[in-house]
Tab-separated table of C-alpha atoms in Angstrom:
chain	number	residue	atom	x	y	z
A	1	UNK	CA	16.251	22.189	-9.109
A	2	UNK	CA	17.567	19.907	-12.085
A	3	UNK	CA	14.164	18.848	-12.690
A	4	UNK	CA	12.912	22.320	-13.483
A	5	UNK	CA	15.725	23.654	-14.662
A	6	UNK	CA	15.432	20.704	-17.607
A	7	UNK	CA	11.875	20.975	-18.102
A	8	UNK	CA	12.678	24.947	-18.549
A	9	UNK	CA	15.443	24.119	-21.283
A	10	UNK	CA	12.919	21.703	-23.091
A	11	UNK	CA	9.626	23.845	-23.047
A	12	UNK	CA	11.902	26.933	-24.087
A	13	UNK	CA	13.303	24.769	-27.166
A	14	UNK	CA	9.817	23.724	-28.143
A	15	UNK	CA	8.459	27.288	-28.224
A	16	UNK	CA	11.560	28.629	-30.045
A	17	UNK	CA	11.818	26.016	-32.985
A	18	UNK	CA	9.358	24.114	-34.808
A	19	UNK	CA	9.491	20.749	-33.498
A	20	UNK	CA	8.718	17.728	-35.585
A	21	UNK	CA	5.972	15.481	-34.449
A	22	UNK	CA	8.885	12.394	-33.485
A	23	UNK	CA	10.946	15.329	-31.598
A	24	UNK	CA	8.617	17.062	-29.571
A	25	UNK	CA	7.271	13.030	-28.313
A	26	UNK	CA	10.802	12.494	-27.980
A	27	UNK	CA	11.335	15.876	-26.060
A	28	UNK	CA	8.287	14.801	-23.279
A	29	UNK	CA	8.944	11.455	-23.119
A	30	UNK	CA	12.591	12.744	-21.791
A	31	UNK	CA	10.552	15.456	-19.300
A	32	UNK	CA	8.957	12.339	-17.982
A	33	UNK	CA	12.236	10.617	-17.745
A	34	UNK	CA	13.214	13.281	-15.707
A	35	UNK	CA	11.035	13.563	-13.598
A	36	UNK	CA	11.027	9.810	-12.859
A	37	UNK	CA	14.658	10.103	-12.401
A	38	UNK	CA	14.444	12.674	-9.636
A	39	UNK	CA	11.393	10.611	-7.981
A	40	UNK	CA	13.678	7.607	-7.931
A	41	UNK	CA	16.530	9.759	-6.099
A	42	UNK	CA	14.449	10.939	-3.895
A	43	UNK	CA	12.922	7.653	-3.176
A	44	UNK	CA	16.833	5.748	-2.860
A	45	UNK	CA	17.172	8.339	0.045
A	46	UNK	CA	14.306	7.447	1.851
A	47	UNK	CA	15.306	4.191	2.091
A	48	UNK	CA	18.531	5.153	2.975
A	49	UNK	CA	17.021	7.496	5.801
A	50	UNK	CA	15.542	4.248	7.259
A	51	UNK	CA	17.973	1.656	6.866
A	52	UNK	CA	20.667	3.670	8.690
A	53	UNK	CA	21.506	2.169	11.829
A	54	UNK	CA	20.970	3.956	14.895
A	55	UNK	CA	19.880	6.800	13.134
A	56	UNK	CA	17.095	8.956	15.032
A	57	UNK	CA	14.713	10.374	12.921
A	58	UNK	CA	12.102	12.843	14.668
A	59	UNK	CA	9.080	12.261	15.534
A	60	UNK	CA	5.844	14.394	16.225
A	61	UNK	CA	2.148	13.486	17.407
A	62	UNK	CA	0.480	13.287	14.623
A	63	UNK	CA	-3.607	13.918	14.218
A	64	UNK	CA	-4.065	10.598	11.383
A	65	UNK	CA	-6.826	12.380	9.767
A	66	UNK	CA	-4.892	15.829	8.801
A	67	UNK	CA	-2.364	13.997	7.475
A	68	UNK	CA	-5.074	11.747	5.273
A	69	UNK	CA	-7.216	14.943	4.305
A	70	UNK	CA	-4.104	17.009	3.260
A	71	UNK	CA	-2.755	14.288	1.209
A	72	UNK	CA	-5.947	13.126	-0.340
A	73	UNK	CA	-6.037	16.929	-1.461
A	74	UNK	CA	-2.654	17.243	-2.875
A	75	UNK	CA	-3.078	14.209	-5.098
A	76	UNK	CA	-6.658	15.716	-6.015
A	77	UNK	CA	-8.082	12.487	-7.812
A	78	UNK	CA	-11.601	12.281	-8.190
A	79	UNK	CA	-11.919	8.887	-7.696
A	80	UNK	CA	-10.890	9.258	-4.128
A	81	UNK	CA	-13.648	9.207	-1.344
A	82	UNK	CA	-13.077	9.449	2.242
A	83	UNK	CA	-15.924	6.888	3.427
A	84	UNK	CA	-14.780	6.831	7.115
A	85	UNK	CA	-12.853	9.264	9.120
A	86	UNK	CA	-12.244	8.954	12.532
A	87	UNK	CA	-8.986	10.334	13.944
A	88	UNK	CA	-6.562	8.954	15.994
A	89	UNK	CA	-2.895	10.502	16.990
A	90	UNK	CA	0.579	8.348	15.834
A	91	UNK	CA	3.509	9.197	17.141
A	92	UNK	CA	5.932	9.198	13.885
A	93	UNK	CA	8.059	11.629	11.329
A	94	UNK	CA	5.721	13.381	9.543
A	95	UNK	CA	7.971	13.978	6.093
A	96	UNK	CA	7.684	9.775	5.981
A	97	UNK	CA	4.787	9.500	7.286
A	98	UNK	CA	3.162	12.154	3.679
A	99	UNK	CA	5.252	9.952	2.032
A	100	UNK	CA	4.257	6.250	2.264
A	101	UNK	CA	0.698	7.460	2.575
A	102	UNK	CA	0.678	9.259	-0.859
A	103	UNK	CA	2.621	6.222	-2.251
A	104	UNK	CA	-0.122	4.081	-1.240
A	105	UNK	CA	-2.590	6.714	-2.894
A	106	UNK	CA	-0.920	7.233	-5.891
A	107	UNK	CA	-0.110	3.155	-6.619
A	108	UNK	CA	-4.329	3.350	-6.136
A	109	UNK	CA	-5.500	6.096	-8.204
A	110	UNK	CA	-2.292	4.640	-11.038
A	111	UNK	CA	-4.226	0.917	-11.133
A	112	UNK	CA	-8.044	1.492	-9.591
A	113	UNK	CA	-10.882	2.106	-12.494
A	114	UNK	CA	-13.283	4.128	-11.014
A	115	UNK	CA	-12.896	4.504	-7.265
A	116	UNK	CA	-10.716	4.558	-4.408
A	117	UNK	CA	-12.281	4.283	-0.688
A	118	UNK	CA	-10.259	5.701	2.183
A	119	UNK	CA	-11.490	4.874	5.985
A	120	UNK	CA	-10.092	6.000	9.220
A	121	UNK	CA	-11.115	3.486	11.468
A	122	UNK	CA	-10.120	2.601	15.567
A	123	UNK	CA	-11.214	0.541	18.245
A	124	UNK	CA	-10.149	-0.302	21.663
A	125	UNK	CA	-7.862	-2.527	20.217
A	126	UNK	CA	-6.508	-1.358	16.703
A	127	UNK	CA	-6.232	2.482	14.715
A	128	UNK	CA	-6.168	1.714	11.097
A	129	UNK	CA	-6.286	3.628	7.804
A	130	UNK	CA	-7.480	1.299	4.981
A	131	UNK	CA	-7.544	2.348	1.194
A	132	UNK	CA	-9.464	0.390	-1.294
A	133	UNK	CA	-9.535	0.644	-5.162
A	134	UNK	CA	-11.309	-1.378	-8.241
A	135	UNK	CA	-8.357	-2.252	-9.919
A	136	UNK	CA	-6.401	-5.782	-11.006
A	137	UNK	CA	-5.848	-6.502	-7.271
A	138	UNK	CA	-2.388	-7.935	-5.910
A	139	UNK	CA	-2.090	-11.764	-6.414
A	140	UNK	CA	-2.041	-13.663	-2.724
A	141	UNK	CA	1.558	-15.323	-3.609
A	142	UNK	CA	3.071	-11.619	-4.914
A	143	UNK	CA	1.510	-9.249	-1.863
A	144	UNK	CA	4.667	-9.615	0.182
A	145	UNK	CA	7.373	-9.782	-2.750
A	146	UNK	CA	5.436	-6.402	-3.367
A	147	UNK	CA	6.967	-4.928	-0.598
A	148	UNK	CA	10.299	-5.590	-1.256
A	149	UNK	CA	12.256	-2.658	-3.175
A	150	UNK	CA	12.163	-2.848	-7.223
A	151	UNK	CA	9.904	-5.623	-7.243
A	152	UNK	CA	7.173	-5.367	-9.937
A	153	UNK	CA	4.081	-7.183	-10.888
A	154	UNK	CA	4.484	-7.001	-14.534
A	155	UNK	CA	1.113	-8.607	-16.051
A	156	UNK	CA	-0.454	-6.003	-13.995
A	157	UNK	CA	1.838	-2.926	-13.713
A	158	UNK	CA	3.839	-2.268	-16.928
A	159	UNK	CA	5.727	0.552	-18.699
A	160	UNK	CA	2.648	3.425	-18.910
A	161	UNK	CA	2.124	3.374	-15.740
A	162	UNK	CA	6.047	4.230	-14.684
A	163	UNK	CA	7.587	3.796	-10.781
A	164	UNK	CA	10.411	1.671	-9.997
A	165	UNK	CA	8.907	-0.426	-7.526
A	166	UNK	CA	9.667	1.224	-4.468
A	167	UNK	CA	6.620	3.040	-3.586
A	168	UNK	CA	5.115	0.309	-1.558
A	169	UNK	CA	8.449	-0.761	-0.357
A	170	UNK	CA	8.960	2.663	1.498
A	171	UNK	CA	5.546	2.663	2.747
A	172	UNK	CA	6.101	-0.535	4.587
A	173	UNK	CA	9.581	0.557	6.051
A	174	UNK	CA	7.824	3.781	7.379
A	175	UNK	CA	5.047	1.856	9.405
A	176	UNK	CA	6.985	-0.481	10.587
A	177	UNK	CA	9.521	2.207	12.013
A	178	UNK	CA	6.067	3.786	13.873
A	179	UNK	CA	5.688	-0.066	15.072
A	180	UNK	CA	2.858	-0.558	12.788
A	181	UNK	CA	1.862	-3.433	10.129
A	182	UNK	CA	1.150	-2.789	6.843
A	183	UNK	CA	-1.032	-5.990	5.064
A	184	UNK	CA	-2.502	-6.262	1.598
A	185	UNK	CA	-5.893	-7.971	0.825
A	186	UNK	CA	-8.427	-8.367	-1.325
A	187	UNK	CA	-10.801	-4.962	-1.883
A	188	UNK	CA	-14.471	-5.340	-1.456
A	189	UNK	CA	-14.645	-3.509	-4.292
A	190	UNK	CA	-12.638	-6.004	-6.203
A	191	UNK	CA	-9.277	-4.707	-6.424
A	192	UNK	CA	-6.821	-4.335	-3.590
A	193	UNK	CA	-6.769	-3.090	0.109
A	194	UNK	CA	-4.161	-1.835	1.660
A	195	UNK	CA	-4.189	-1.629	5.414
A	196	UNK	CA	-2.048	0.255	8.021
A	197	UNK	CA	-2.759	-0.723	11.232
A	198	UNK	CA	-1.349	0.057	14.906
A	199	UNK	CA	-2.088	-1.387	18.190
A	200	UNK	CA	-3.328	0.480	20.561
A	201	UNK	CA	-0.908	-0.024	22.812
A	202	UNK	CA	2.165	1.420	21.225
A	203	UNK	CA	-0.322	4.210	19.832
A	204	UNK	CA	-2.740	6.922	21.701
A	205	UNK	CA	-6.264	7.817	20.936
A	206	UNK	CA	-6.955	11.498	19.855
A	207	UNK	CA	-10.403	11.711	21.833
């Protein structure tokens, strides 16, 4: 890929020549570039997946709490902590569906302190996932300008922590292609909650 065929050119220069302290910053501060480059490309066609009219993207039944126990272990993040997990099965692409989960994870673990509190939760009524963090929260006026693509909280989300504002963007367009809502709230544990949630109705139980 371009990303690792860069990085490859970069680390082989570093080993080869003696790098000044400026250059070799320089020189990782451009693999970082890089690689935010390639995760906004990859994000831009995402959102070009979805906004397609007509276009039909395929769909599996999905077991909830795989999908949250393989992701939780990709990221790897020891402030995660799966408090709850009951299971329930969404109908839904499952390439998305790793997707806006892990970019709700990752905008966690990027902002949250100390921990970050995953549940699985159903009822008769609703299946949700819900994940928590410590963090700065999300103002009440900015929690739906949030979801809107590019848009940035900047006393709260600045240059060190990178993204282009799309993350939670693309997680909304994904659940609300599985007919789901996606609503942000205030954390019990101070910072923000994010919650996915689906009707029972549109979406089986896994018994």
């Amino acid at each position: 890929s371009t990303q690792s065929r860069s990085s490859a050119a970069s680390d082989v220069y570093k080993r080869q020549t003696q790098v000044p302290g400026d250059l070799h910053s320089l020189l990782q501060d451009m693999d970082v570039d890089i690689e935010e480059f390639i995760k906004l490309t990859e994000e831009l066609l995402t959102i070009s997946r979805l906004s397609l009219t007509g276009e039909n993207v395929p769909t599996s039944d999905l077991s909830i709490l795989n999908l949250v126990t393989e992701t939780l272990n990709r990221i790897d993040c020891d402030k995660l902590v799966l408090i709850k997990a009951s299971d329930f099965s969404l109908n839904a692409n499952q390439t998305l569906m790793e997707r806006a989960l892990a970019n709700i994870v990752n905008n966690a673990v990027k902002y949250a302190h100390k921990k970050i509190h995953i549940s699985i939760l159903k009822n008769q009524r609703m299946n949700r996932i819900r994940i928590e963090d410590d963090g700065p929260g999300i103002p009440e006026n900015e929690r739906l300008l949030i979801l809107k693509p590019f848009y940035r909280i900047d006393k709260s989300r600045n240059r060190n922590t990178g993204g282009f504002g799309l993350g939670l963007a693309i997680a909304n367009m994904v659940v609300k292609h599985t007919k789901g809502q996606l609503q942000i709230t205030n954390s019990q544990l101070g910072g923000a909650c994010i919650e996915l949630s689906w009707s029972t109705n549109e979406q089986s139980a896994v018994n």
